[in-house]
Amino acid sequence: SVTVNADGISNISLSTQLDQTGNQILTVEGSQNRVNKTVTVQPQPANISLRPRNVTDPKTIIEDNRAELDVTVRNTGGESGNITVNLTRNGIRVNNTSVTVSGNDTEIISLSTQLNQTGNQTLIVAGPQNSDSRTVRVLAQANISLQSGNVSAPDTATAGDTVDITATVKNTGEVSGDITVNLTQNGIRVNNTSVTVSAGGRQNISLSTQLNQTGDQTLTVEGPQNSASRTVNVTPRDTVSDPGGETGTENDGFGVVTALIAFLTIALWIK
């Protein structure tokens, strides 16, 4: 309410909040008349920012793999707009993407990067208004090799013997892994085995083969990264031969001589 002097003029002020876009008719009413005014309400401009608590990321990852981050961006304005989000790793930009977000809406974008260095890596997603960071621990891949000083085999054997050769494999990586180890005799593969070795662990393995050839035999244990060899001297088995060309043991020869003496004794007695 306002008091107006006789023949006087008084200015008044009224206000309202306009939440709807488009043409809005505002009417000022007095006791005798009214005045209308049309106001065009424009939507609020786009206002797009990151929602930090909606950034998802892996906590650990194996080296030489890609880490992918999902980022939620929100537009609190009434108009659609574009936003460009950058991804940095340890302060160096490694990826970026742009997206259009409708008014009063959200979008999820994905950014990824290859992680080749082990240890903690700081990943930051940043938009024009704000940013968010995550720490990802990069684990060293499984790295399994033979411990050449722990390969053993007998120095000698007899033809036909089955010999065992033992070895130790070690994993210097931060994750478990598999290894296949081959056993060769004079360059020819004769056996193999596969084992799983835990992160930072060791595993003993044993491989066997029958040695039928005489002389020095080279046994080699081979892994993907390295190998180790041992030499086994193989000797023939002891044997004797009779005049007829048949082969037998020394005890067999003694039995033949005994039988011959008995035959001659019987022949002389009959005479």
PDB file of C-alpha atoms in Angstrom:
ATOM      1  CA  SER A   1       0.000   0.000   0.000  1.00  0.00           C
ATOM      2  CA  VAL A   2       1.063   3.549  -0.643  1.00  0.00           C
ATOM      3  CA  THR A   3      -0.336   7.013   0.200  1.00  0.00           C
ATOM      4  CA  VAL A   4      -0.548   9.509  -2.663  1.00  0.00           C
ATOM      5  CA  ASN A   5      -0.984  13.242  -2.104  1.00  0.00           C
ATOM      6  CA  ALA A   6      -3.705  15.157  -3.902  1.00  0.00           C
ATOM      7  CA  ASP A   7      -2.719  15.589  -7.533  1.00  0.00           C
ATOM      8  CA  GLY A   8       0.507  13.833  -6.609  1.00  0.00           C
ATOM      9  CA  ILE A   9       2.484  10.949  -8.064  1.00  0.00           C
ATOM     10  CA  SER A  10       4.211   8.182  -6.177  1.00  0.00           C
ATOM     11  CA  ASN A  11       6.476   5.433  -7.525  1.00  0.00           C
ATOM     12  CA  ILE A  12       6.092   1.928  -6.196  1.00  0.00           C
ATOM     13  CA  SER A  13       8.187  -1.216  -6.730  1.00  0.00           C
ATOM     14  CA  LEU A  14       7.024  -4.841  -6.836  1.00  0.00           C
ATOM     15  CA  SER A  15       9.088  -7.936  -7.526  1.00  0.00           C
ATOM     16  CA  THR A  16       8.612 -11.627  -8.284  1.00  0.00           C
ATOM     17  CA  GLN A  17      10.862 -14.539  -9.157  1.00  0.00           C
ATOM     18  CA  LEU A  18      10.456 -15.881 -12.666  1.00  0.00           C
ATOM     19  CA  ASP A  19      11.207 -19.606 -12.797  1.00  0.00           C
ATOM     20  CA  GLN A  20       9.458 -20.456 -16.046  1.00  0.00           C
ATOM     21  CA  THR A  21      11.027 -19.640 -19.382  1.00  0.00           C
ATOM     22  CA  GLY A  22       9.163 -18.034 -22.269  1.00  0.00           C
ATOM     23  CA  ASN A  23       6.756 -15.068 -22.282  1.00  0.00           C
ATOM     24  CA  GLN A  24       5.393 -14.251 -18.849  1.00  0.00           C
ATOM     25  CA  ILE A  25       2.571 -11.671 -18.391  1.00  0.00           C
ATOM     26  CA  LEU A  26       2.997  -9.500 -15.328  1.00  0.00           C
ATOM     27  CA  THR A  27      -0.059  -7.503 -14.233  1.00  0.00           C
ATOM     28  CA  VAL A  28      -0.123  -4.536 -11.862  1.00  0.00           C
ATOM     29  CA  GLU A  29      -3.628  -3.967 -10.513  1.00  0.00           C
ATOM     30  CA  GLY A  30      -5.020  -0.958  -8.713  1.00  0.00           C
ATOM     31  CA  SER A  31      -8.509  -0.323  -7.330  1.00  0.00           C
ATOM     32  CA  GLN A  32      -9.616   1.294 -10.561  1.00  0.00           C
ATOM     33  CA  ASN A  33      -7.472  -0.151 -13.331  1.00  0.00           C
ATOM     34  CA  ARG A  34      -4.663  -2.564 -14.223  1.00  0.00           C
ATOM     35  CA  VAL A  35      -1.549  -2.538 -16.382  1.00  0.00           C
ATOM     36  CA  ASN A  36      -0.092  -5.647 -18.130  1.00  0.00           C
ATOM     37  CA  LYS A  37       3.534  -6.161 -19.059  1.00  0.00           C
ATOM     38  CA  THR A  38       4.932  -9.083 -21.039  1.00  0.00           C
ATOM     39  CA  VAL A  39       8.387 -10.290 -20.030  1.00  0.00           C
ATOM     40  CA  THR A  40      10.345 -12.861 -22.021  1.00  0.00           C
ATOM     41  CA  VAL A  41      12.250 -15.136 -19.652  1.00  0.00           C
ATOM     42  CA  GLN A  42      15.383 -16.716 -21.140  1.00  0.00           C
ATOM     43  CA  PRO A  43      16.714 -20.010 -19.756  1.00  0.00           C
ATOM     44  CA  GLN A  44      19.810 -19.849 -17.593  1.00  0.00           C
ATOM     45  CA  PRO A  45      23.027 -20.391 -19.543  1.00  0.00           C
ATOM     46  CA  ALA A  46      24.705 -23.757 -19.390  1.00  0.00           C
ATOM     47  CA  ASN A  47      26.651 -24.339 -16.185  1.00  0.00           C
ATOM     48  CA  ILE A  48      28.554 -27.616 -16.489  1.00  0.00           C
ATOM     49  CA  SER A  49      30.947 -29.026 -13.903  1.00  0.00           C
ATOM     50  CA  LEU A  50      32.390 -32.312 -12.698  1.00  0.00           C
ATOM     51  CA  ARG A  51      30.799 -34.251  -9.883  1.00  0.00           C
ATOM     52  CA  PRO A  52      33.972 -35.394  -8.079  1.00  0.00           C
ATOM     53  CA  ARG A  53      32.370 -38.077  -5.945  1.00  0.00           C
ATOM     54  CA  ASN A  54      31.102 -39.692  -9.144  1.00  0.00           C
ATOM     55  CA  VAL A  55      34.568 -40.391 -10.565  1.00  0.00           C
ATOM     56  CA  THR A  56      35.218 -44.140 -10.603  1.00  0.00           C
ATOM     57  CA  ASP A  57      38.688 -45.630 -11.051  1.00  0.00           C
ATOM     58  CA  PRO A  58      40.671 -48.834 -10.438  1.00  0.00           C
ATOM     59  CA  LYS A  59      42.676 -48.921  -7.210  1.00  0.00           C
ATOM     60  CA  THR A  60      45.335 -51.252  -8.632  1.00  0.00           C
ATOM     61  CA  ILE A  61      46.285 -52.284 -12.149  1.00  0.00           C
ATOM     62  CA  ILE A  62      49.018 -54.373 -13.770  1.00  0.00           C
ATOM     63  CA  GLU A  63      51.623 -52.436 -15.750  1.00  0.00           C
ATOM     64  CA  ASP A  64      51.180 -52.076 -19.522  1.00  0.00           C
ATOM     65  CA  ASN A  65      47.388 -52.108 -19.103  1.00  0.00           C
ATOM     66  CA  ARG A  66      44.928 -49.255 -19.566  1.00  0.00           C
ATOM     67  CA  ALA A  67      43.214 -47.555 -16.647  1.00  0.00           C
ATOM     68  CA  GLU A  68      39.736 -46.252 -17.413  1.00  0.00           C
ATOM     69  CA  LEU A  69      37.976 -43.568 -15.381  1.00  0.00           C
ATOM     70  CA  ASP A  70      34.237 -42.870 -15.602  1.00  0.00           C
ATOM     71  CA  VAL A  71      33.388 -39.229 -14.905  1.00  0.00           C
ATOM     72  CA  THR A  72      29.952 -37.712 -14.290  1.00  0.00           C
ATOM     73  CA  VAL A  73      29.386 -34.114 -15.475  1.00  0.00           C
ATOM     74  CA  ARG A  74      26.276 -32.080 -14.590  1.00  0.00           C
ATOM     75  CA  ASN A  75      24.652 -29.090 -16.217  1.00  0.00           C
ATOM     76  CA  THR A  76      22.698 -26.982 -13.714  1.00  0.00           C
ATOM     77  CA  GLY A  77      21.789 -24.428 -16.360  1.00  0.00           C
ATOM     78  CA  GLY A  78      18.668 -24.398 -18.472  1.00  0.00           C
ATOM     79  CA  GLU A  79      20.446 -24.428 -21.813  1.00  0.00           C
ATOM     80  CA  SER A  80      22.527 -27.239 -23.249  1.00  0.00           C
ATOM     81  CA  GLY A  81      26.256 -26.731 -23.476  1.00  0.00           C
ATOM     82  CA  ASN A  82      29.580 -28.376 -24.164  1.00  0.00           C
ATOM     83  CA  ILE A  83      32.357 -29.290 -21.774  1.00  0.00           C
ATOM     84  CA  THR A  84      35.874 -30.571 -22.417  1.00  0.00           C
ATOM     85  CA  VAL A  85      37.410 -32.752 -19.718  1.00  0.00           C
ATOM     86  CA  ASN A  86      41.156 -33.448 -19.583  1.00  0.00           C
ATOM     87  CA  LEU A  87      42.962 -36.407 -18.030  1.00  0.00           C
ATOM     88  CA  THR A  88      46.498 -35.945 -16.726  1.00  0.00           C
ATOM     89  CA  ARG A  89      48.926 -38.523 -15.369  1.00  0.00           C
ATOM     90  CA  ASN A  90      51.498 -37.177 -12.931  1.00  0.00           C
ATOM     91  CA  GLY A  91      50.871 -33.686 -14.293  1.00  0.00           C
ATOM     92  CA  ILE A  92      51.094 -34.577 -18.002  1.00  0.00           C
ATOM     93  CA  ARG A  93      47.953 -34.469 -20.130  1.00  0.00           C
ATOM     94  CA  VAL A  94      47.347 -37.876 -21.666  1.00  0.00           C
ATOM     95  CA  ASN A  95      43.738 -37.735 -22.883  1.00  0.00           C
ATOM     96  CA  ASN A  96      40.681 -35.512 -23.245  1.00  0.00           C
ATOM     97  CA  THR A  97      37.103 -35.679 -24.467  1.00  0.00           C
ATOM     98  CA  SER A  98      34.215 -33.295 -25.108  1.00  0.00           C
ATOM     99  CA  VAL A  99      30.516 -33.879 -24.516  1.00  0.00           C
ATOM    100  CA  THR A 100      27.258 -31.939 -24.930  1.00  0.00           C
ATOM    101  CA  VAL A 101      25.048 -31.873 -21.831  1.00  0.00           C
ATOM    102  CA  SER A 102      21.390 -30.898 -22.009  1.00  0.00           C
ATOM    103  CA  GLY A 103      19.974 -28.368 -19.568  1.00  0.00           C
ATOM    104  CA  ASN A 104      19.472 -29.723 -16.047  1.00  0.00           C
ATOM    105  CA  ASP A 105      20.941 -33.071 -17.049  1.00  0.00           C
ATOM    106  CA  THR A 106      24.012 -35.240 -16.478  1.00  0.00           C
ATOM    107  CA  GLU A 107      26.308 -37.269 -18.725  1.00  0.00           C
ATOM    108  CA  ILE A 108      28.915 -39.961 -18.011  1.00  0.00           C
ATOM    109  CA  ILE A 109      32.165 -39.839 -19.963  1.00  0.00           C
ATOM    110  CA  SER A 110      35.107 -42.262 -19.993  1.00  0.00           C
ATOM    111  CA  LEU A 111      38.786 -41.399 -20.169  1.00  0.00           C
ATOM    112  CA  SER A 112      41.623 -43.913 -20.269  1.00  0.00           C
ATOM    113  CA  THR A 113      45.394 -44.032 -20.310  1.00  0.00           C
ATOM    114  CA  GLN A 114      48.104 -46.663 -20.646  1.00  0.00           C
ATOM    115  CA  LEU A 115      50.057 -47.196 -17.422  1.00  0.00           C
ATOM    116  CA  ASN A 116      53.584 -48.383 -18.141  1.00  0.00           C
ATOM    117  CA  GLN A 117      55.365 -47.245 -14.983  1.00  0.00           C
ATOM    118  CA  THR A 118      55.077 -49.180 -11.733  1.00  0.00           C
ATOM    119  CA  GLY A 119      54.281 -47.557  -8.408  1.00  0.00           C
ATOM    120  CA  ASN A 120      51.658 -44.965  -7.482  1.00  0.00           C
ATOM    121  CA  GLN A 121      50.368 -42.882 -10.400  1.00  0.00           C
ATOM    122  CA  THR A 122      48.257 -39.743  -9.886  1.00  0.00           C
ATOM    123  CA  LEU A 123      45.404 -39.374 -12.359  1.00  0.00           C
ATOM    124  CA  ILE A 124      43.508 -36.058 -12.483  1.00  0.00           C
ATOM    125  CA  VAL A 125      40.306 -35.323 -14.416  1.00  0.00           C
ATOM    126  CA  ALA A 126      39.755 -31.608 -14.881  1.00  0.00           C
ATOM    127  CA  GLY A 127      37.013 -29.444 -16.378  1.00  0.00           C
ATOM    128  CA  PRO A 128      36.819 -25.636 -16.722  1.00  0.00           C
ATOM    129  CA  GLN A 129      35.403 -25.210 -13.205  1.00  0.00           C
ATOM    130  CA  ASN A 130      36.779 -28.019 -11.057  1.00  0.00           C
ATOM    131  CA  SER A 131      38.852 -31.207 -10.975  1.00  0.00           C
ATOM    132  CA  ASP A 132      39.291 -34.453  -9.084  1.00  0.00           C
ATOM    133  CA  SER A 133      42.297 -36.721  -8.565  1.00  0.00           C
ATOM    134  CA  ARG A 134      42.759 -40.436  -8.000  1.00  0.00           C
ATOM    135  CA  THR A 135      45.826 -42.503  -7.098  1.00  0.00           C
ATOM    136  CA  VAL A 136      46.285 -45.823  -8.891  1.00  0.00           C
ATOM    137  CA  ARG A 137      48.929 -48.331  -7.837  1.00  0.00           C
ATOM    138  CA  VAL A 138      50.564 -49.977 -10.857  1.00  0.00           C
ATOM    139  CA  LEU A 139      51.877 -53.492 -10.155  1.00  0.00           C
ATOM    140  CA  ALA A 140      54.861 -55.025 -11.935  1.00  0.00           C
ATOM    141  CA  GLN A 141      53.964 -57.891 -14.250  1.00  0.00           C
ATOM    142  CA  ALA A 142      54.933 -61.449 -13.409  1.00  0.00           C
ATOM    143  CA  ASN A 143      58.619 -61.918 -14.267  1.00  0.00           C
ATOM    144  CA  ILE A 144      59.564 -65.579 -13.940  1.00  0.00           C
ATOM    145  CA  SER A 145      62.989 -67.000 -14.742  1.00  0.00           C
ATOM    146  CA  LEU A 146      65.176 -70.005 -13.938  1.00  0.00           C
ATOM    147  CA  GLN A 147      67.660 -69.778 -11.106  1.00  0.00           C
ATOM    148  CA  SER A 148      70.582 -71.289 -13.026  1.00  0.00           C
ATOM    149  CA  GLY A 149      72.576 -71.965  -9.868  1.00  0.00           C
ATOM    150  CA  ASN A 150      69.763 -74.187  -8.574  1.00  0.00           C
ATOM    151  CA  VAL A 151      69.692 -76.668 -11.481  1.00  0.00           C
ATOM    152  CA  SER A 152      71.007 -80.128 -10.577  1.00  0.00           C
ATOM    153  CA  ALA A 153      71.354 -83.526 -12.249  1.00  0.00           C
ATOM    154  CA  PRO A 154      73.473 -86.649 -11.587  1.00  0.00           C
ATOM    155  CA  ASP A 155      76.989 -86.642 -13.040  1.00  0.00           C
ATOM    156  CA  THR A 156      76.795 -90.257 -14.201  1.00  0.00           C
ATOM    157  CA  ALA A 157      74.176 -92.817 -15.160  1.00  0.00           C
ATOM    158  CA  THR A 158      73.899 -96.266 -16.735  1.00  0.00           C
ATOM    159  CA  ALA A 159      72.246 -96.756 -20.093  1.00  0.00           C
ATOM    160  CA  GLY A 160      68.532 -97.300 -19.584  1.00  0.00           C
ATOM    161  CA  ASP A 161      68.376 -95.336 -16.335  1.00  0.00           C
ATOM    162  CA  THR A 162      65.720 -92.661 -15.765  1.00  0.00           C
ATOM    163  CA  VAL A 163      67.303 -89.551 -14.282  1.00  0.00           C
ATOM    164  CA  ASP A 164      65.720 -86.520 -12.633  1.00  0.00           C
ATOM    165  CA  ILE A 165      66.858 -82.963 -13.182  1.00  0.00           C
ATOM    166  CA  THR A 166      65.608 -80.368 -10.707  1.00  0.00           C
ATOM    167  CA  ALA A 167      65.444 -76.591 -11.000  1.00  0.00           C
ATOM    168  CA  THR A 168      64.114 -73.524  -9.196  1.00  0.00           C
ATOM    169  CA  VAL A 169      62.123 -70.742 -10.834  1.00  0.00           C
ATOM    170  CA  LYS A 170      61.633 -67.301  -9.286  1.00  0.00           C
ATOM    171  CA  ASN A 171      59.011 -64.586  -9.847  1.00  0.00           C
ATOM    172  CA  THR A 172      60.311 -61.060  -9.248  1.00  0.00           C
ATOM    173  CA  GLY A 173      56.984 -59.469 -10.286  1.00  0.00           C
ATOM    174  CA  GLU A 174      54.161 -58.200  -8.069  1.00  0.00           C
ATOM    175  CA  VAL A 175      51.493 -60.567  -9.436  1.00  0.00           C
ATOM    176  CA  SER A 176      51.435 -64.344  -9.851  1.00  0.00           C
ATOM    177  CA  GLY A 177      52.143 -65.906 -13.233  1.00  0.00           C
ATOM    178  CA  ASP A 178      52.646 -69.149 -15.112  1.00  0.00           C
ATOM    179  CA  ILE A 179      55.793 -70.561 -16.685  1.00  0.00           C
ATOM    180  CA  THR A 180      56.393 -73.575 -18.921  1.00  0.00           C
ATOM    181  CA  VAL A 181      59.816 -75.211 -18.620  1.00  0.00           C
ATOM    182  CA  ASN A 182      61.181 -77.644 -21.240  1.00  0.00           C
ATOM    183  CA  LEU A 183      63.792 -80.364 -20.802  1.00  0.00           C
ATOM    184  CA  THR A 184      65.953 -81.187 -23.835  1.00  0.00           C
ATOM    185  CA  GLN A 185      68.506 -83.965 -24.353  1.00  0.00           C
ATOM    186  CA  ASN A 186      71.201 -83.011 -26.844  1.00  0.00           C
ATOM    187  CA  GLY A 187      68.864 -80.338 -28.225  1.00  0.00           C
ATOM    188  CA  ILE A 188      65.786 -82.557 -28.552  1.00  0.00           C
ATOM    189  CA  ARG A 189      62.844 -81.864 -26.264  1.00  0.00           C
ATOM    190  CA  VAL A 190      62.010 -84.871 -24.118  1.00  0.00           C
ATOM    191  CA  ASN A 191      59.787 -83.432 -21.368  1.00  0.00           C
ATOM    192  CA  ASN A 192      58.113 -80.261 -20.083  1.00  0.00           C
ATOM    193  CA  THR A 193      56.085 -78.980 -17.143  1.00  0.00           C
ATOM    194  CA  SER A 194      54.105 -75.841 -16.234  1.00  0.00           C
ATOM    195  CA  VAL A 195      53.813 -74.209 -12.818  1.00  0.00           C
ATOM    196  CA  THR A 196      52.207 -71.121 -11.268  1.00  0.00           C
ATOM    197  CA  VAL A 197      54.537 -68.933  -9.215  1.00  0.00           C
ATOM    198  CA  SER A 198      53.154 -66.433  -6.719  1.00  0.00           C
ATOM    199  CA  ALA A 199      54.278 -62.797  -6.637  1.00  0.00           C
ATOM    200  CA  GLY A 200      57.838 -62.619  -5.294  1.00  0.00           C
ATOM    201  CA  GLY A 201      57.859 -66.403  -4.809  1.00  0.00           C
ATOM    202  CA  ARG A 202      59.945 -69.417  -5.816  1.00  0.00           C
ATOM    203  CA  GLN A 203      58.902 -72.830  -7.077  1.00  0.00           C
ATOM    204  CA  ASN A 204      60.904 -76.056  -7.339  1.00  0.00           C
ATOM    205  CA  ILE A 205      60.313 -78.233 -10.397  1.00  0.00           C
ATOM    206  CA  SER A 206      61.482 -81.702 -11.404  1.00  0.00           C
ATOM    207  CA  LEU A 207      61.772 -83.201 -14.892  1.00  0.00           C
ATOM    208  CA  SER A 208      62.837 -86.741 -15.802  1.00  0.00           C
ATOM    209  CA  THR A 209      64.020 -88.604 -18.884  1.00  0.00           C
ATOM    210  CA  GLN A 210      65.374 -92.063 -19.741  1.00  0.00           C
ATOM    211  CA  LEU A 211      68.963 -92.096 -20.961  1.00  0.00           C
ATOM    212  CA  ASN A 212      69.507 -94.861 -23.516  1.00  0.00           C
ATOM    213  CA  GLN A 213      72.511 -93.452 -25.377  1.00  0.00           C
ATOM    214  CA  THR A 214      75.975 -93.868 -23.920  1.00  0.00           C
ATOM    215  CA  GLY A 215      78.549 -91.124 -23.625  1.00  0.00           C
ATOM    216  CA  ASP A 216      78.130 -87.538 -22.522  1.00  0.00           C
ATOM    217  CA  GLN A 217      74.485 -86.424 -22.664  1.00  0.00           C
ATOM    218  CA  THR A 218      73.620 -82.719 -22.399  1.00  0.00           C
ATOM    219  CA  LEU A 219      70.413 -82.071 -20.453  1.00  0.00           C
ATOM    220  CA  THR A 220      69.097 -78.515 -20.716  1.00  0.00           C
ATOM    221  CA  VAL A 221      66.300 -76.897 -18.730  1.00  0.00           C
ATOM    222  CA  GLU A 222      64.763 -74.080 -20.793  1.00  0.00           C
ATOM    223  CA  GLY A 223      62.425 -71.290 -19.724  1.00  0.00           C
ATOM    224  CA  PRO A 224      61.117 -68.303 -21.752  1.00  0.00           C
ATOM    225  CA  GLN A 225      63.940 -66.062 -20.528  1.00  0.00           C
ATOM    226  CA  ASN A 226      66.938 -68.288 -19.849  1.00  0.00           C
ATOM    227  CA  SER A 227      68.249 -71.835 -19.658  1.00  0.00           C
ATOM    228  CA  ALA A 228      70.784 -73.990 -17.823  1.00  0.00           C
ATOM    229  CA  SER A 229      72.555 -77.192 -18.903  1.00  0.00           C
ATOM    230  CA  ARG A 230      74.112 -80.148 -17.118  1.00  0.00           C
ATOM    231  CA  THR A 231      76.196 -82.995 -18.604  1.00  0.00           C
ATOM    232  CA  VAL A 232      75.565 -86.617 -17.599  1.00  0.00           C
ATOM    233  CA  ASN A 233      78.079 -89.355 -18.558  1.00  0.00           C
ATOM    234  CA  VAL A 234      76.141 -92.489 -19.508  1.00  0.00           C
ATOM    235  CA  THR A 235      78.028 -95.796 -19.380  1.00  0.00           C
ATOM    236  CA  PRO A 236      76.899 -99.094 -20.931  1.00  0.00           C
ATOM    237  CA  ARG A 237      75.581-101.927 -18.802  1.00  0.00           C
ATOM    238  CA  ASP A 238      78.067-104.810 -18.086  1.00  0.00           C
ATOM    239  CA  THR A 239      77.518-107.822 -20.491  1.00  0.00           C
ATOM    240  CA  VAL A 240      79.444-110.958 -21.696  1.00  0.00           C
ATOM    241  CA  SER A 241      79.219-112.910 -24.981  1.00  0.00           C
ATOM    242  CA  ASP A 242      79.514-116.694 -25.594  1.00  0.00           C
ATOM    243  CA  PRO A 243      81.288-118.115 -28.667  1.00  0.00           C
ATOM    244  CA  GLY A 244      77.947-118.611 -30.386  1.00  0.00           C
ATOM    245  CA  GLY A 245      77.325-114.897 -30.311  1.00  0.00           C
ATOM    246  CA  GLU A 246      74.665-114.936 -27.557  1.00  0.00           C
ATOM    247  CA  THR A 247      74.980-112.282 -24.917  1.00  0.00           C
ATOM    248  CA  GLY A 248      74.432-112.820 -21.221  1.00  0.00           C
ATOM    249  CA  THR A 249      75.670-111.856 -17.815  1.00  0.00           C
ATOM    250  CA  GLU A 250      78.818-113.246 -16.180  1.00  0.00           C
ATOM    251  CA  ASN A 251      76.708-115.584 -14.029  1.00  0.00           C
ATOM    252  CA  ASP A 252      75.147-117.017 -17.214  1.00  0.00           C
ATOM    253  CA  GLY A 253      78.655-117.870 -18.555  1.00  0.00           C
ATOM    254  CA  PHE A 254      79.557-119.642 -15.331  1.00  0.00           C
ATOM    255  CA  GLY A 255      76.457-121.817 -15.641  1.00  0.00           C
ATOM    256  CA  VAL A 256      77.472-122.948 -19.169  1.00  0.00           C
ATOM    257  CA  VAL A 257      80.956-124.023 -18.021  1.00  0.00           C
ATOM    258  CA  THR A 258      79.509-126.002 -15.114  1.00  0.00           C
ATOM    259  CA  ALA A 259      77.112-127.851 -17.405  1.00  0.00           C
ATOM    260  CA  LEU A 260      79.960-128.741 -19.804  1.00  0.00           C
ATOM    261  CA  ILE A 261      82.085-130.263 -17.029  1.00  0.00           C
ATOM    262  CA  ALA A 262      79.145-132.352 -15.828  1.00  0.00           C
ATOM    263  CA  PHE A 263      78.551-133.674 -19.353  1.00  0.00           C
ATOM    264  CA  LEU A 264      82.196-134.740 -19.769  1.00  0.00           C
ATOM    265  CA  THR A 265      82.171-136.477 -16.368  1.00  0.00           C
ATOM    266  CA  ILE A 266      79.118-138.571 -17.287  1.00  0.00           C
ATOM    267  CA  ALA A 267      80.665-139.553 -20.647  1.00  0.00           C
ATOM    268  CA  LEU A 268      83.887-140.797 -19.027  1.00  0.00           C
ATOM    269  CA  TRP A 269      81.931-142.824 -16.404  1.00  0.00           C
ATOM    270  CA  ILE A 270      79.954-144.645 -19.112  1.00  0.00           C
ATOM    271  CA  LYS A 271      83.162-145.693 -20.853  1.00  0.00           C
TER     272      LYS A 271
END
